[in-house]
């Protein structure tokens, strides 16, 4: 009993053999140990989640470039959760091609991958995830779907997670993550919360871009109106000068006519 208490006090919950003559006491101590282990694991998970949110919160505050932000998000998600490969797809609307999900970042095995992919919403699993707005988990990955490539070769992942990058009412993209082993439920929920924060940053950046474009357009229109106003003012001044000149010419013509009339009367 003394050895058991000392081990527990040190936080040593390993499966050491303890011998107790009292079986009821042994069962009670095993139950207490199990509760302490569960509490320790819960505290560890809570600390991991809190530190992760602080890490990504700081990341969202510091990054302004969207491509750099997309890369930093997928890179840190992979490193923090122990996965191996990932990509970020952002929804964009093009006049010619319509709605597309454009790959803005790709990361695997501590390397930035320079790939460019795009597909329509609804196309493939990532496209379905975008439309359905729900996280997709695959633990049996088709052979031809995706492969994880490293310096040792390539292999089919054992776990795929596709998460919509969404706020409460709007989806702006998806993040696809792959690994050889599944991750825990609390890690899945953590990734979903990070994607919500990422979506808010993207929406704010998009709104700022649209607002700037609107302000630029308004400023351009204002300058055009000012130029038109100046042109109209100049035209009015020219018309007024012309009118004054015509008035003078009319008065001169009238005086000339009066003089001619007086001369005719004298003659």
mmCIF file of N, CA and C in Angstrom, residues 127-266:
data_model
loop_
_atom_site.group_PDB
_atom_site.id
_atom_site.type_symbol
_atom_site.label_atom_id
_atom_site.label_comp_id
_atom_site.label_asym_id
_atom_site.label_seq_id
_atom_site.Cartn_x
_atom_site.Cartn_y
_atom_site.Cartn_z
ATOM 1 N N UNK A 127 -14.788 18.448 -53.388
ATOM 2 C CA UNK A 127 -15.901 19.223 -53.930
ATOM 3 C C UNK A 127 -17.216 18.879 -53.264
ATOM 4 N N UNK A 128 -17.420 17.589 -52.944
ATOM 5 C CA UNK A 128 -18.622 17.179 -52.217
ATOM 6 C C UNK A 128 -18.639 17.775 -50.817
ATOM 7 N N UNK A 129 -17.488 17.755 -50.168
ATOM 8 C CA UNK A 129 -17.381 18.334 -48.821
ATOM 9 C C UNK A 129 -17.761 19.805 -48.836
ATOM 10 N N UNK A 130 -17.326 20.524 -49.880
ATOM 11 C CA UNK A 130 -17.633 21.953 -49.992
ATOM 12 C C UNK A 130 -19.142 22.169 -50.098
ATOM 13 N N UNK A 131 -19.815 21.343 -50.920
ATOM 14 C CA UNK A 131 -21.255 21.518 -51.100
ATOM 15 C C UNK A 131 -22.051 21.054 -49.883
ATOM 16 N N UNK A 132 -21.656 19.908 -49.310
ATOM 17 C CA UNK A 132 -22.408 19.353 -48.187
ATOM 18 C C UNK A 132 -22.100 20.064 -46.870
ATOM 19 N N UNK A 133 -20.961 20.773 -46.825
ATOM 20 C CA UNK A 133 -20.628 21.590 -45.659
ATOM 21 C C UNK A 133 -20.436 20.765 -44.386
ATOM 22 N N UNK A 134 -19.949 19.532 -44.550
ATOM 23 C CA UNK A 134 -19.724 18.645 -43.415
ATOM 24 C C UNK A 134 -18.360 17.973 -43.543
ATOM 25 N N UNK A 135 -17.725 17.727 -42.404
ATOM 26 C CA UNK A 135 -16.426 17.054 -42.398
ATOM 27 C C UNK A 135 -16.566 15.619 -42.901
ATOM 28 N N UNK A 136 -15.618 15.196 -43.731
ATOM 29 C CA UNK A 136 -15.586 13.841 -44.253
ATOM 30 C C UNK A 136 -14.350 13.126 -43.709
ATOM 31 N N UNK A 137 -14.550 11.897 -43.186
ATOM 32 C CA UNK A 137 -13.461 11.085 -42.650
ATOM 33 C C UNK A 137 -13.396 9.776 -43.436
ATOM 34 N N UNK A 138 -12.218 9.439 -43.954
ATOM 35 C CA UNK A 138 -12.012 8.180 -44.663
ATOM 36 C C UNK A 138 -10.920 7.393 -43.946
ATOM 37 N N UNK A 139 -11.262 6.172 -43.495
ATOM 38 C CA UNK A 139 -10.272 5.291 -42.886
ATOM 39 C C UNK A 139 -9.918 4.129 -43.803
ATOM 40 N N UNK A 140 -10.665 3.999 -44.906
ATOM 41 C CA UNK A 140 -10.321 3.063 -45.965
ATOM 42 C C UNK A 140 -10.213 3.870 -47.256
ATOM 43 N N UNK A 141 -8.997 4.203 -47.638
ATOM 44 C CA UNK A 141 -8.758 5.116 -48.748
ATOM 45 C C UNK A 141 -8.577 4.318 -50.037
ATOM 46 N N UNK A 142 -9.286 4.676 -51.105
ATOM 47 C CA UNK A 142 -9.100 3.991 -52.396
ATOM 48 C C UNK A 142 -7.655 4.109 -52.880
ATOM 49 N N UNK A 143 -7.181 3.073 -53.551
ATOM 50 C CA UNK A 143 -5.792 3.029 -54.003
ATOM 51 C C UNK A 143 -5.436 4.186 -54.930
ATOM 52 N N UNK A 144 -6.386 4.602 -55.749
ATOM 53 C CA UNK A 144 -6.092 5.632 -56.747
ATOM 54 C C UNK A 144 -6.509 7.028 -56.312
ATOM 55 N N UNK A 145 -6.858 7.208 -55.030
ATOM 56 C CA UNK A 145 -7.333 8.529 -54.610
ATOM 57 C C UNK A 145 -6.187 9.503 -54.351
ATOM 58 N N UNK A 146 -5.286 9.138 -53.455
ATOM 59 C CA UNK A 146 -4.160 10.018 -53.112
ATOM 60 C C UNK A 146 -3.035 9.156 -52.549
ATOM 61 N N UNK A 147 -1.804 9.610 -52.734
ATOM 62 C CA UNK A 147 -0.654 8.903 -52.182
ATOM 63 C C UNK A 147 0.214 9.905 -51.433
ATOM 64 N N UNK A 148 0.795 9.442 -50.348
ATOM 65 C CA UNK A 148 1.710 10.270 -49.564
ATOM 66 C C UNK A 148 3.127 9.988 -50.052
ATOM 67 N N UNK A 149 3.800 11.033 -50.489
ATOM 68 C CA UNK A 149 5.129 10.885 -51.086
ATOM 69 C C UNK A 149 6.194 11.404 -50.130
ATOM 70 N N UNK A 150 7.246 10.636 -49.950
ATOM 71 C CA UNK A 150 8.380 11.054 -49.123
ATOM 72 C C UNK A 150 9.663 10.621 -49.809
ATOM 73 N N UNK A 151 10.782 10.866 -49.139
ATOM 74 C CA UNK A 151 12.059 10.475 -49.699
ATOM 75 C C UNK A 151 12.226 8.963 -49.783
ATOM 76 N N UNK A 152 11.401 8.224 -49.038
ATOM 77 C CA UNK A 152 11.483 6.769 -49.037
ATOM 78 C C UNK A 152 10.541 6.125 -50.051
ATOM 79 N N UNK A 153 9.777 6.946 -50.752
ATOM 80 C CA UNK A 153 8.818 6.416 -51.720
ATOM 81 C C UNK A 153 7.435 6.993 -51.470
ATOM 82 N N UNK A 154 6.413 6.306 -51.981
ATOM 83 C CA UNK A 154 5.065 6.784 -51.744
ATOM 84 C C UNK A 154 4.168 5.626 -51.322
ATOM 85 N N UNK A 155 3.072 5.957 -50.625
ATOM 86 C CA UNK A 155 2.169 4.933 -50.108
ATOM 87 C C UNK A 155 0.785 5.523 -49.949
ATOM 88 N N UNK A 156 -0.204 4.639 -49.911
ATOM 89 C CA UNK A 156 -1.583 5.070 -49.711
ATOM 90 C C UNK A 156 -1.781 5.414 -48.229
ATOM 91 N N UNK A 157 -2.367 6.570 -47.913
ATOM 92 C CA UNK A 157 -2.603 6.910 -46.507
ATOM 93 C C UNK A 157 -3.673 6.002 -45.899
ATOM 94 N N UNK A 158 -3.653 5.907 -44.599
ATOM 95 C CA UNK A 158 -4.675 5.137 -43.897
ATOM 96 C C UNK A 158 -5.759 6.005 -43.318
ATOM 97 N N UNK A 159 -5.629 7.329 -43.500
ATOM 98 C CA UNK A 159 -6.594 8.243 -42.908
ATOM 99 C C UNK A 159 -6.662 9.506 -43.757
ATOM 100 N N UNK A 160 -7.869 9.899 -44.143
ATOM 101 C CA UNK A 160 -8.108 11.145 -44.881
ATOM 102 C C UNK A 160 -9.166 11.945 -44.137
ATOM 103 N N UNK A 161 -8.918 13.224 -43.977
ATOM 104 C CA UNK A 161 -9.885 14.124 -43.353
ATOM 105 C C UNK A 161 -10.060 15.345 -44.248
ATOM 106 N N UNK A 162 -11.302 15.600 -44.675
ATOM 107 C CA UNK A 162 -11.607 16.767 -45.501
ATOM 108 C C UNK A 162 -12.570 17.650 -44.729
ATOM 109 N N UNK A 163 -12.138 18.879 -44.451
ATOM 110 C CA UNK A 163 -12.887 19.769 -43.564
ATOM 111 C C UNK A 163 -13.323 21.015 -44.318
ATOM 112 N N UNK A 164 -14.606 21.387 -44.237
ATOM 113 C CA UNK A 164 -15.018 22.657 -44.856
ATOM 114 C C UNK A 164 -14.473 23.840 -44.067
ATOM 115 N N UNK A 165 -13.951 24.806 -44.779
ATOM 116 C CA UNK A 165 -13.498 26.053 -44.155
ATOM 117 C C UNK A 165 -14.713 26.979 -44.166
ATOM 118 N N UNK A 166 -15.406 27.058 -43.036
ATOM 119 C CA UNK A 166 -16.701 27.726 -43.032
ATOM 120 C C UNK A 166 -16.900 28.547 -41.772
ATOM 121 N N UNK A 167 -17.712 29.597 -41.926
ATOM 122 C CA UNK A 167 -18.256 30.325 -40.791
ATOM 123 C C UNK A 167 -19.652 29.760 -40.536
ATOM 124 N N UNK A 168 -20.433 30.435 -39.717
ATOM 125 C CA UNK A 168 -21.756 29.915 -39.384
ATOM 126 C C UNK A 168 -22.688 29.862 -40.586
ATOM 127 N N UNK A 169 -22.471 30.723 -41.569
ATOM 128 C CA UNK A 169 -23.413 30.811 -42.683
ATOM 129 C C UNK A 169 -22.758 30.781 -44.065
ATOM 130 N N UNK A 170 -21.445 30.557 -44.125
ATOM 131 C CA UNK A 170 -20.798 30.649 -45.430
ATOM 132 C C UNK A 170 -19.567 29.756 -45.471
ATOM 133 N N UNK A 171 -19.404 29.015 -46.590
ATOM 134 C CA UNK A 171 -18.231 28.159 -46.788
ATOM 135 C C UNK A 171 -17.325 28.797 -47.826
ATOM 136 N N UNK A 172 -16.052 28.945 -47.489
ATOM 137 C CA UNK A 172 -15.108 29.633 -48.378
ATOM 138 C C UNK A 172 -14.056 28.703 -48.958
ATOM 139 N N UNK A 173 -14.049 27.432 -48.549
ATOM 140 C CA UNK A 173 -13.059 26.503 -49.077
ATOM 141 C C UNK A 173 -13.058 25.192 -48.313
ATOM 142 N N UNK A 174 -12.040 24.365 -48.546
ATOM 143 C CA UNK A 174 -11.877 23.103 -47.819
ATOM 144 C C UNK A 174 -10.393 22.871 -47.557
ATOM 145 N N UNK A 175 -10.114 22.111 -46.502
ATOM 146 C CA UNK A 175 -8.753 21.665 -46.209
ATOM 147 C C UNK A 175 -8.763 20.142 -46.214
ATOM 148 N N UNK A 176 -7.825 19.553 -46.951
ATOM 149 C CA UNK A 176 -7.709 18.099 -47.049
ATOM 150 C C UNK A 176 -6.417 17.680 -46.354
ATOM 151 N N UNK A 177 -6.535 16.763 -45.386
ATOM 152 C CA UNK A 177 -5.390 16.293 -44.613
ATOM 153 C C UNK A 177 -5.304 14.778 -44.708
ATOM 154 N N UNK A 178 -4.069 14.266 -44.763
ATOM 155 C CA UNK A 178 -3.867 12.822 -44.901
ATOM 156 C C UNK A 178 -2.746 12.367 -43.969
ATOM 157 N N UNK A 179 -2.883 11.125 -43.499
ATOM 158 C CA UNK A 179 -1.858 10.544 -42.645
ATOM 159 C C UNK A 179 -1.915 9.033 -42.709
ATOM 160 N N UNK A 180 -0.910 8.378 -42.168
ATOM 161 C CA UNK A 180 -0.891 6.922 -42.159
ATOM 162 C C UNK A 180 -1.740 6.348 -41.039
ATOM 163 N N UNK A 181 -1.923 7.127 -39.956
ATOM 164 C CA UNK A 181 -2.712 6.645 -38.820
ATOM 165 C C UNK A 181 -3.836 7.625 -38.513
ATOM 166 N N UNK A 182 -4.981 7.125 -38.058
ATOM 167 C CA UNK A 182 -6.085 8.014 -37.653
ATOM 168 C C UNK A 182 -5.673 8.876 -36.468
ATOM 169 N N UNK A 183 -6.318 10.002 -36.318
ATOM 170 C CA UNK A 183 -6.089 10.880 -35.177
ATOM 171 C C UNK A 183 -7.283 10.796 -34.225
ATOM 172 N N UNK A 184 -7.103 11.303 -33.018
ATOM 173 C CA UNK A 184 -8.137 11.196 -31.981
ATOM 174 C C UNK A 184 -9.301 12.146 -32.261
ATOM 175 N N UNK A 185 -10.428 11.876 -31.611
ATOM 176 C CA UNK A 185 -11.626 12.697 -31.806
ATOM 177 C C UNK A 185 -11.393 14.149 -31.404
ATOM 178 N N UNK A 186 -10.671 14.356 -30.292
ATOM 179 C CA UNK A 186 -10.443 15.737 -29.853
ATOM 180 C C UNK A 186 -9.551 16.487 -30.845
ATOM 181 N N UNK A 187 -8.684 15.778 -31.566
ATOM 182 C CA UNK A 187 -7.873 16.418 -32.601
ATOM 183 C C UNK A 187 -8.729 16.779 -33.817
ATOM 184 N N UNK A 188 -9.682 15.923 -34.160
ATOM 185 C CA UNK A 188 -10.594 16.221 -35.268
ATOM 186 C C UNK A 188 -11.408 17.473 -34.961
ATOM 187 N N UNK A 189 -11.953 17.560 -33.753
ATOM 188 C CA UNK A 189 -12.738 18.735 -33.364
ATOM 189 C C UNK A 189 -11.865 19.994 -33.336
ATOM 190 N N UNK A 190 -10.625 19.827 -32.908
ATOM 191 C CA UNK A 190 -9.700 20.957 -32.894
ATOM 192 C C UNK A 190 -9.461 21.481 -34.305
ATOM 193 N N UNK A 191 -9.237 20.582 -35.264
ATOM 194 C CA UNK A 191 -9.023 20.991 -36.655
ATOM 195 C C UNK A 191 -10.245 21.727 -37.188
ATOM 196 N N UNK A 192 -11.439 21.247 -36.851
ATOM 197 C CA UNK A 192 -12.664 21.913 -37.302
ATOM 198 C C UNK A 192 -12.755 23.335 -36.748
ATOM 199 N N UNK A 193 -12.365 23.531 -35.478
ATOM 200 C CA UNK A 193 -12.390 24.883 -34.887
ATOM 201 C C UNK A 193 -11.351 25.779 -35.548
ATOM 202 N N UNK A 194 -10.184 25.241 -35.859
ATOM 203 C CA UNK A 194 -9.161 26.026 -36.545
ATOM 204 C C UNK A 194 -9.669 26.453 -37.923
ATOM 205 N N UNK A 195 -10.367 25.556 -38.612
ATOM 206 C CA UNK A 195 -10.907 25.887 -39.930
ATOM 207 C C UNK A 195 -11.961 26.983 -39.835
ATOM 208 N N UNK A 196 -12.736 27.012 -38.757
ATOM 209 C CA UNK A 196 -13.702 28.096 -38.549
ATOM 210 C C UNK A 196 -12.982 29.434 -38.401
ATOM 211 N N UNK A 197 -11.904 29.442 -37.596
ATOM 212 C CA UNK A 197 -11.131 30.673 -37.448
ATOM 213 C C UNK A 197 -10.493 31.103 -38.753
ATOM 214 N N UNK A 198 -9.991 30.143 -39.499
ATOM 215 C CA UNK A 198 -9.390 30.422 -40.811
ATOM 216 C C UNK A 198 -10.434 31.025 -41.747
ATOM 217 N N UNK A 199 -11.655 30.475 -41.712
ATOM 218 C CA UNK A 199 -12.738 30.993 -42.561
ATOM 219 C C UNK A 199 -13.066 32.444 -42.211
ATOM 220 N N UNK A 200 -13.085 32.764 -40.924
ATOM 221 C CA UNK A 200 -13.374 34.147 -40.513
ATOM 222 C C UNK A 200 -12.313 35.101 -41.039
ATOM 223 N N UNK A 201 -11.041 34.675 -40.974
ATOM 224 C CA UNK A 201 -9.960 35.516 -41.483
ATOM 225 C C UNK A 201 -10.099 35.708 -42.991
ATOM 226 N N UNK A 202 -10.415 34.616 -43.710
ATOM 227 C CA UNK A 202 -10.584 34.715 -45.157
ATOM 228 C C UNK A 202 -11.752 35.615 -45.518
ATOM 229 N N UNK A 203 -12.864 35.486 -44.783
ATOM 230 C CA UNK A 203 -14.023 36.337 -45.070
ATOM 231 C C UNK A 203 -13.690 37.806 -44.838
ATOM 232 N N UNK A 204 -12.987 38.075 -43.724
ATOM 233 C CA UNK A 204 -12.596 39.458 -43.432
ATOM 234 C C UNK A 204 -11.668 40.000 -44.510
ATOM 235 N N UNK A 205 -10.690 39.180 -44.918
ATOM 236 C CA UNK A 205 -9.755 39.612 -45.969
ATOM 237 C C UNK A 205 -10.498 39.852 -47.279
ATOM 238 N N UNK A 206 -11.448 38.962 -47.592
ATOM 239 C CA UNK A 206 -12.213 39.124 -48.826
ATOM 240 C C UNK A 206 -13.061 40.389 -48.771
ATOM 241 N N UNK A 207 -13.693 40.631 -47.615
ATOM 242 C CA UNK A 207 -14.502 41.841 -47.461
ATOM 243 C C UNK A 207 -13.634 43.088 -47.563
ATOM 244 N N UNK A 208 -12.435 43.025 -46.967
ATOM 245 C CA UNK A 208 -11.518 44.167 -47.065
ATOM 246 C C UNK A 208 -11.101 44.414 -48.507
ATOM 247 N N UNK A 209 -10.843 43.316 -49.240
ATOM 248 C CA UNK A 209 -10.468 43.447 -50.652
ATOM 249 C C UNK A 209 -11.612 44.048 -51.458
ATOM 250 N N UNK A 210 -12.831 43.541 -51.216
ATOM 251 C CA UNK A 210 -13.998 44.056 -51.939
ATOM 252 C C UNK A 210 -14.261 45.516 -51.570
ATOM 253 N N UNK A 211 -14.098 45.838 -50.286
ATOM 254 C CA UNK A 211 -14.299 47.224 -49.851
ATOM 255 C C UNK A 211 -13.277 48.151 -50.495
ATOM 256 N N UNK A 212 -12.012 47.680 -50.538
ATOM 257 C CA UNK A 212 -10.965 48.485 -51.172
ATOM 258 C C UNK A 212 -11.275 48.688 -52.659
ATOM 259 N N UNK A 213 -11.713 47.594 -53.322
ATOM 260 C CA UNK A 213 -12.049 47.707 -54.744
ATOM 261 C C UNK A 213 -13.207 48.680 -54.945
ATOM 262 N N UNK A 214 -14.194 48.613 -54.025
ATOM 263 C CA UNK A 214 -15.334 49.517 -54.117
ATOM 264 C C UNK A 214 -14.899 50.965 -53.887
ATOM 265 N N UNK A 215 -14.011 51.169 -52.903
ATOM 266 C CA UNK A 215 -13.510 52.516 -52.637
ATOM 267 C C UNK A 215 -12.699 53.039 -53.826
ATOM 268 N N UNK A 216 -11.875 52.150 -54.409
ATOM 269 C CA UNK A 216 -11.100 52.554 -55.584
ATOM 270 C C UNK A 216 -12.020 52.933 -56.740
ATOM 271 N N UNK A 217 -13.073 52.116 -56.943
ATOM 272 C CA UNK A 217 -14.024 52.415 -58.019
ATOM 273 C C UNK A 217 -14.754 53.721 -57.755
ATOM 274 N N UNK A 218 -15.138 53.919 -56.479
ATOM 275 C CA UNK A 218 -15.837 55.156 -56.117
ATOM 276 C C UNK A 218 -14.931 56.362 -56.321
ATOM 277 N N UNK A 219 -13.654 56.203 -55.913
ATOM 278 C CA UNK A 219 -12.699 57.299 -56.087
ATOM 279 C C UNK A 219 -12.492 57.598 -57.571
ATOM 280 N N UNK A 220 -12.413 56.535 -58.379
ATOM 281 C CA UNK A 220 -12.258 56.726 -59.821
ATOM 282 C C UNK A 220 -13.474 57.437 -60.411
ATOM 283 N N UNK A 221 -14.667 57.020 -59.971
ATOM 284 C CA UNK A 221 -15.881 57.675 -60.451
ATOM 285 C C UNK A 221 -15.936 59.131 -60.011
ATOM 286 N N UNK A 222 -15.502 59.387 -58.753
ATOM 287 C CA UNK A 222 -15.480 60.760 -58.256
ATOM 288 C C UNK A 222 -14.544 61.627 -59.080
ATOM 289 N N UNK A 223 -13.358 61.058 -59.400
ATOM 290 C CA UNK A 223 -12.415 61.811 -60.231
ATOM 291 C C UNK A 223 -12.982 62.055 -61.626
ATOM 292 N N UNK A 224 -13.692 61.060 -62.172
ATOM 293 C CA UNK A 224 -14.314 61.248 -63.481
ATOM 294 C C UNK A 224 -15.388 62.330 -63.427
ATOM 295 N N UNK A 225 -16.176 62.305 -62.330
ATOM 296 C CA UNK A 225 -17.219 63.320 -62.181
ATOM 297 C C UNK A 225 -16.613 64.711 -62.039
ATOM 298 N N UNK A 226 -15.506 64.787 -61.297
ATOM 299 C CA UNK A 226 -14.835 66.073 -61.148
ATOM 300 C C UNK A 226 -14.314 66.561 -62.494
ATOM 301 N N UNK A 227 -13.744 65.637 -63.271
ATOM 302 C CA UNK A 227 -13.243 66.012 -64.597
ATOM 303 C C UNK A 227 -14.398 66.465 -65.495
ATOM 304 N N UNK A 228 -15.529 65.742 -65.430
ATOM 305 C CA UNK A 228 -16.690 66.128 -66.221
ATOM 306 C C UNK A 228 -17.246 67.474 -65.759
ATOM 307 N N UNK A 229 -17.242 67.671 -64.425
ATOM 308 C CA UNK A 229 -17.727 68.939 -63.879
ATOM 309 C C UNK A 229 -16.844 70.096 -64.339
ATOM 310 N N UNK A 230 -15.525 69.862 -64.335
ATOM 311 C CA UNK A 230 -14.597 70.906 -64.785
ATOM 312 C C UNK A 230 -14.801 71.181 -66.272
ATOM 313 N N UNK A 231 -15.028 70.112 -67.058
ATOM 314 C CA UNK A 231 -15.268 70.286 -68.487
ATOM 315 C C UNK A 231 -16.551 71.075 -68.734
ATOM 316 N N UNK A 232 -17.599 70.730 -67.952
ATOM 317 C CA UNK A 232 -18.869 71.457 -68.088
ATOM 318 C C UNK A 232 -18.698 72.918 -67.708
ATOM 319 N N UNK A 233 -17.931 73.162 -66.618
ATOM 320 C CA UNK A 233 -17.703 74.543 -66.178
ATOM 321 C C UNK A 233 -16.986 75.333 -67.267
ATOM 322 N N UNK A 234 -15.961 74.685 -67.859
ATOM 323 C CA UNK A 234 -15.240 75.365 -68.926
ATOM 324 C C UNK A 234 -16.146 75.624 -70.125
ATOM 325 N N UNK A 235 -16.994 74.661 -70.457
ATOM 326 C CA UNK A 235 -17.937 74.848 -71.561
ATOM 327 C C UNK A 235 -18.907 75.991 -71.283
ATOM 328 N N UNK A 236 -19.385 76.062 -70.015
ATOM 329 C CA UNK A 236 -20.301 77.138 -69.643
ATOM 330 C C UNK A 236 -19.618 78.497 -69.746
ATOM 331 N N UNK A 237 -18.350 78.515 -69.290
ATOM 332 C CA UNK A 237 -17.617 79.781 -69.383
ATOM 333 C C UNK A 237 -17.434 80.182 -70.847
ATOM 334 N N UNK A 238 -17.113 79.192 -71.705
ATOM 335 C CA UNK A 238 -16.964 79.497 -73.130
ATOM 336 C C UNK A 238 -18.287 79.952 -73.727
ATOM 337 N N UNK A 239 -19.395 79.286 -73.338
ATOM 338 C CA UNK A 239 -20.713 79.686 -73.845
ATOM 339 C C UNK A 239 -21.078 81.094 -73.375
ATOM 340 N N UNK A 240 -20.738 81.379 -72.088
ATOM 341 C CA UNK A 240 -21.023 82.713 -71.560
ATOM 342 C C UNK A 240 -20.210 83.768 -72.290
ATOM 343 N N UNK A 241 -18.928 83.449 -72.553
ATOM 344 C CA UNK A 241 -18.084 84.403 -73.288
ATOM 345 C C UNK A 241 -18.617 84.606 -74.695
ATOM 346 N N UNK A 242 -19.056 83.498 -75.319
ATOM 347 C CA UNK A 242 -19.629 83.604 -76.673
ATOM 348 C C UNK A 242 -20.907 84.437 -76.663
ATOM 349 N N UNK A 243 -21.729 84.215 -75.624
ATOM 350 C CA UNK A 243 -22.987 84.966 -75.513
ATOM 351 C C UNK A 243 -22.711 86.458 -75.315
ATOM 352 N N UNK A 244 -21.723 86.751 -74.487
ATOM 353 C CA UNK A 244 -21.370 88.161 -74.272
ATOM 354 C C UNK A 244 -20.862 88.784 -75.568
ATOM 355 N N UNK A 245 -20.065 88.024 -76.325
ATOM 356 C CA UNK A 245 -19.546 88.536 -77.593
ATOM 357 C C UNK A 245 -20.687 88.777 -78.587
ATOM 358 N N UNK A 246 -21.634 87.854 -78.632
ATOM 359 C CA UNK A 246 -22.792 88.022 -79.513
ATOM 360 C C UNK A 246 -23.623 89.230 -79.098
ATOM 361 N N UNK A 247 -23.765 89.417 -77.777
ATOM 362 C CA UNK A 247 -24.527 90.579 -77.277
ATOM 363 C C UNK A 247 -23.854 91.874 -77.707
ATOM 364 N N UNK A 248 -22.511 91.927 -77.580
ATOM 365 C CA UNK A 248 -21.796 93.124 -78.003
ATOM 366 C C UNK A 248 -21.954 93.356 -79.493
ATOM 367 N N UNK A 249 -21.854 92.260 -80.252
ATOM 368 C CA UNK A 249 -22.008 92.395 -81.699
ATOM 369 C C UNK A 249 -23.402 92.880 -82.059
ATOM 370 N N UNK A 250 -24.408 92.406 -81.358
ATOM 371 C CA UNK A 250 -25.777 92.856 -81.605
ATOM 372 C C UNK A 250 -25.945 94.342 -81.281
ATOM 373 N N UNK A 251 -25.366 94.742 -80.145
ATOM 374 C CA UNK A 251 -25.445 96.166 -79.771
ATOM 375 C C UNK A 251 -24.733 97.028 -80.802
ATOM 376 N N UNK A 252 -23.554 96.575 -81.245
ATOM 377 C CA UNK A 252 -22.819 97.341 -82.271
ATOM 378 C C UNK A 252 -23.629 97.411 -83.563
ATOM 379 N N UNK A 253 -24.234 96.296 -83.915
ATOM 380 C CA UNK A 253 -25.062 96.289 -85.136
ATOM 381 C C UNK A 253 -26.257 97.223 -84.997
ATOM 382 N N UNK A 254 -26.822 97.251 -83.803
ATOM 383 C CA UNK A 254 -27.979 98.127 -83.556
ATOM 384 C C UNK A 254 -27.568 99.593 -83.669
ATOM 385 N N UNK A 255 -26.428 99.947 -83.063
ATOM 386 C CA UNK A 255 -25.944 101.326 -83.141
ATOM 387 C C UNK A 255 -25.646 101.711 -84.588
ATOM 388 N N UNK A 256 -25.028 100.765 -85.315
ATOM 389 C CA UNK A 256 -24.709 101.040 -86.717
ATOM 390 C C UNK A 256 -25.970 101.259 -87.531
ATOM 391 N N UNK A 257 -26.994 100.446 -87.214
ATOM 392 C CA UNK A 257 -28.270 100.599 -87.948
ATOM 393 C C UNK A 257 -28.908 101.947 -87.641
ATOM 394 N N UNK A 258 -28.841 102.361 -86.360
ATOM 395 C CA UNK A 258 -29.411 103.656 -85.981
ATOM 396 C C UNK A 258 -28.682 104.803 -86.698
ATOM 397 N N UNK A 259 -27.384 104.732 -86.781
ATOM 398 C CA UNK A 259 -26.607 105.776 -87.473
ATOM 399 C C UNK A 259 -26.981 105.850 -88.958
ATOM 400 N N UNK A 260 -27.056 104.665 -89.559
ATOM 401 C CA UNK A 260 -27.426 104.634 -90.985
ATOM 402 C C UNK A 260 -28.818 105.223 -91.175
ATOM 403 N N UNK A 261 -29.730 104.911 -90.225
ATOM 404 C CA UNK A 261 -31.097 105.442 -90.338
ATOM 405 C C UNK A 261 -31.130 106.949 -90.226
ATOM 406 N N UNK A 262 -30.343 107.537 -89.304
ATOM 407 C CA UNK A 262 -30.307 108.988 -89.146
ATOM 408 C C UNK A 262 -29.746 109.655 -90.384
ATOM 409 N N UNK A 263 -28.718 109.083 -90.985
ATOM 410 C CA UNK A 263 -28.124 109.670 -92.205
ATOM 411 C C UNK A 263 -29.121 109.678 -93.343
ATOM 412 N N UNK A 264 -29.892 108.596 -93.456
ATOM 413 C CA UNK A 264 -30.884 108.544 -94.529
ATOM 414 C C UNK A 264 -31.954 109.615 -94.316
ATOM 415 N N UNK A 265 -32.300 109.855 -93.060
ATOM 416 C CA UNK A 265 -33.320 110.880 -92.798
ATOM 417 C C UNK A 265 -32.781 112.268 -93.134
ATOM 418 N N UNK A 266 -31.522 112.515 -92.870
ATOM 419 C CA UNK A 266 -30.922 113.845 -93.170
ATOM 420 C C UNK A 266 -30.864 114.053 -94.672
#
